[in-house]
Amino acid sequence: MNKKKVVFVCVHNSCRSQIAEALGNHLAGDVLECYSAGTETKPQINQDAVRIMKKLYNIDTSQCFLLGGN
């Protein structure tokens, strides 16, 4: 089965899209291949988002890549 590819885009790719990517891969990773991106860059993922994902879902997003454009 080919997985559908989904990209979640927000401005900085440091919080909302990272959470969406992690949850998408966690909850539907058997049928979806999820990615996140942003229209602007940030130096690191939002640390509140990292803590929330770890606490609520036991998902480690601390090593997520930040992808963005200019």
GROMACS .gro file of C-alpha atoms in nm, residues 11-56:
model
   46
   11VAL     CA    1   0.439   3.048   0.922
   12HIS     CA    2   0.744   2.949   1.128
   13ASN     CA    3   0.721   2.568   1.129
   14SER     CA    4   0.810   2.572   1.496
   15CYS     CA    5   0.487   2.479   1.674
   16ARG     CA    6   0.151   2.409   1.505
   17SER     CA    7   0.277   2.233   1.194
   18GLN     CA    8   0.530   2.035   1.400
   19ILE     CA    9   0.251   1.917   1.633
   20ALA     CA   10   0.031   1.826   1.336
   21GLU     CA   11   0.313   1.630   1.170
   22ALA     CA   12   0.395   1.439   1.488
   23LEU     CA   13   0.032   1.356   1.563
   24GLY     CA   14  -0.037   1.260   1.202
   25ASN     CA   15   0.256   1.020   1.195
   26HIS     CA   16   0.173   0.886   1.541
   27LEU     CA   17  -0.199   0.833   1.487
   28ALA     CA   18  -0.210   0.747   1.116
   29GLY     CA   19   0.149   0.654   1.028
   30ASP     CA   20   0.031   0.329   0.876
   31VAL     CA   21  -0.158   0.515   0.599
   32LEU     CA   22  -0.005   0.867   0.598
   33GLU     CA   23   0.344   1.007   0.559
   34CYS     CA   24   0.330   1.348   0.729
   35TYR     CA   25   0.565   1.642   0.700
   36SER     CA   26   0.570   2.000   0.827
   37ALA     CA   27   0.702   2.318   0.670
   38GLY     CA   28   0.696   2.693   0.714
   39THR     CA   29   0.705   3.007   0.505
   40GLU     CA   30   0.966   3.166   0.732
   41THR     CA   31   1.245   3.009   0.936
   42LYS     CA   32   1.298   2.993   1.311
   43PRO     CA   33   1.618   2.874   1.480
   44GLN     CA   34   1.446   2.594   1.676
   45ILE     CA   35   1.116   2.423   1.744
   46ASN     CA   36   0.899   2.585   2.013
   47GLN     CA   37   1.001   2.426   2.343
   48ASP     CA   38   0.647   2.446   2.482
   49ALA     CA   39   0.532   2.234   2.186
   50VAL     CA   40   0.810   1.983   2.259
   51ARG     CA   41   0.705   1.956   2.624
   52ILE     CA   42   0.334   1.924   2.544
   53MET     CA   43   0.389   1.649   2.286
   54LYS     CA   44   0.609   1.456   2.528
   55LYS     CA   45   0.368   1.499   2.820
   56LEU     CA   46   0.040   1.428   2.641
   0.00000   0.00000   0.00000
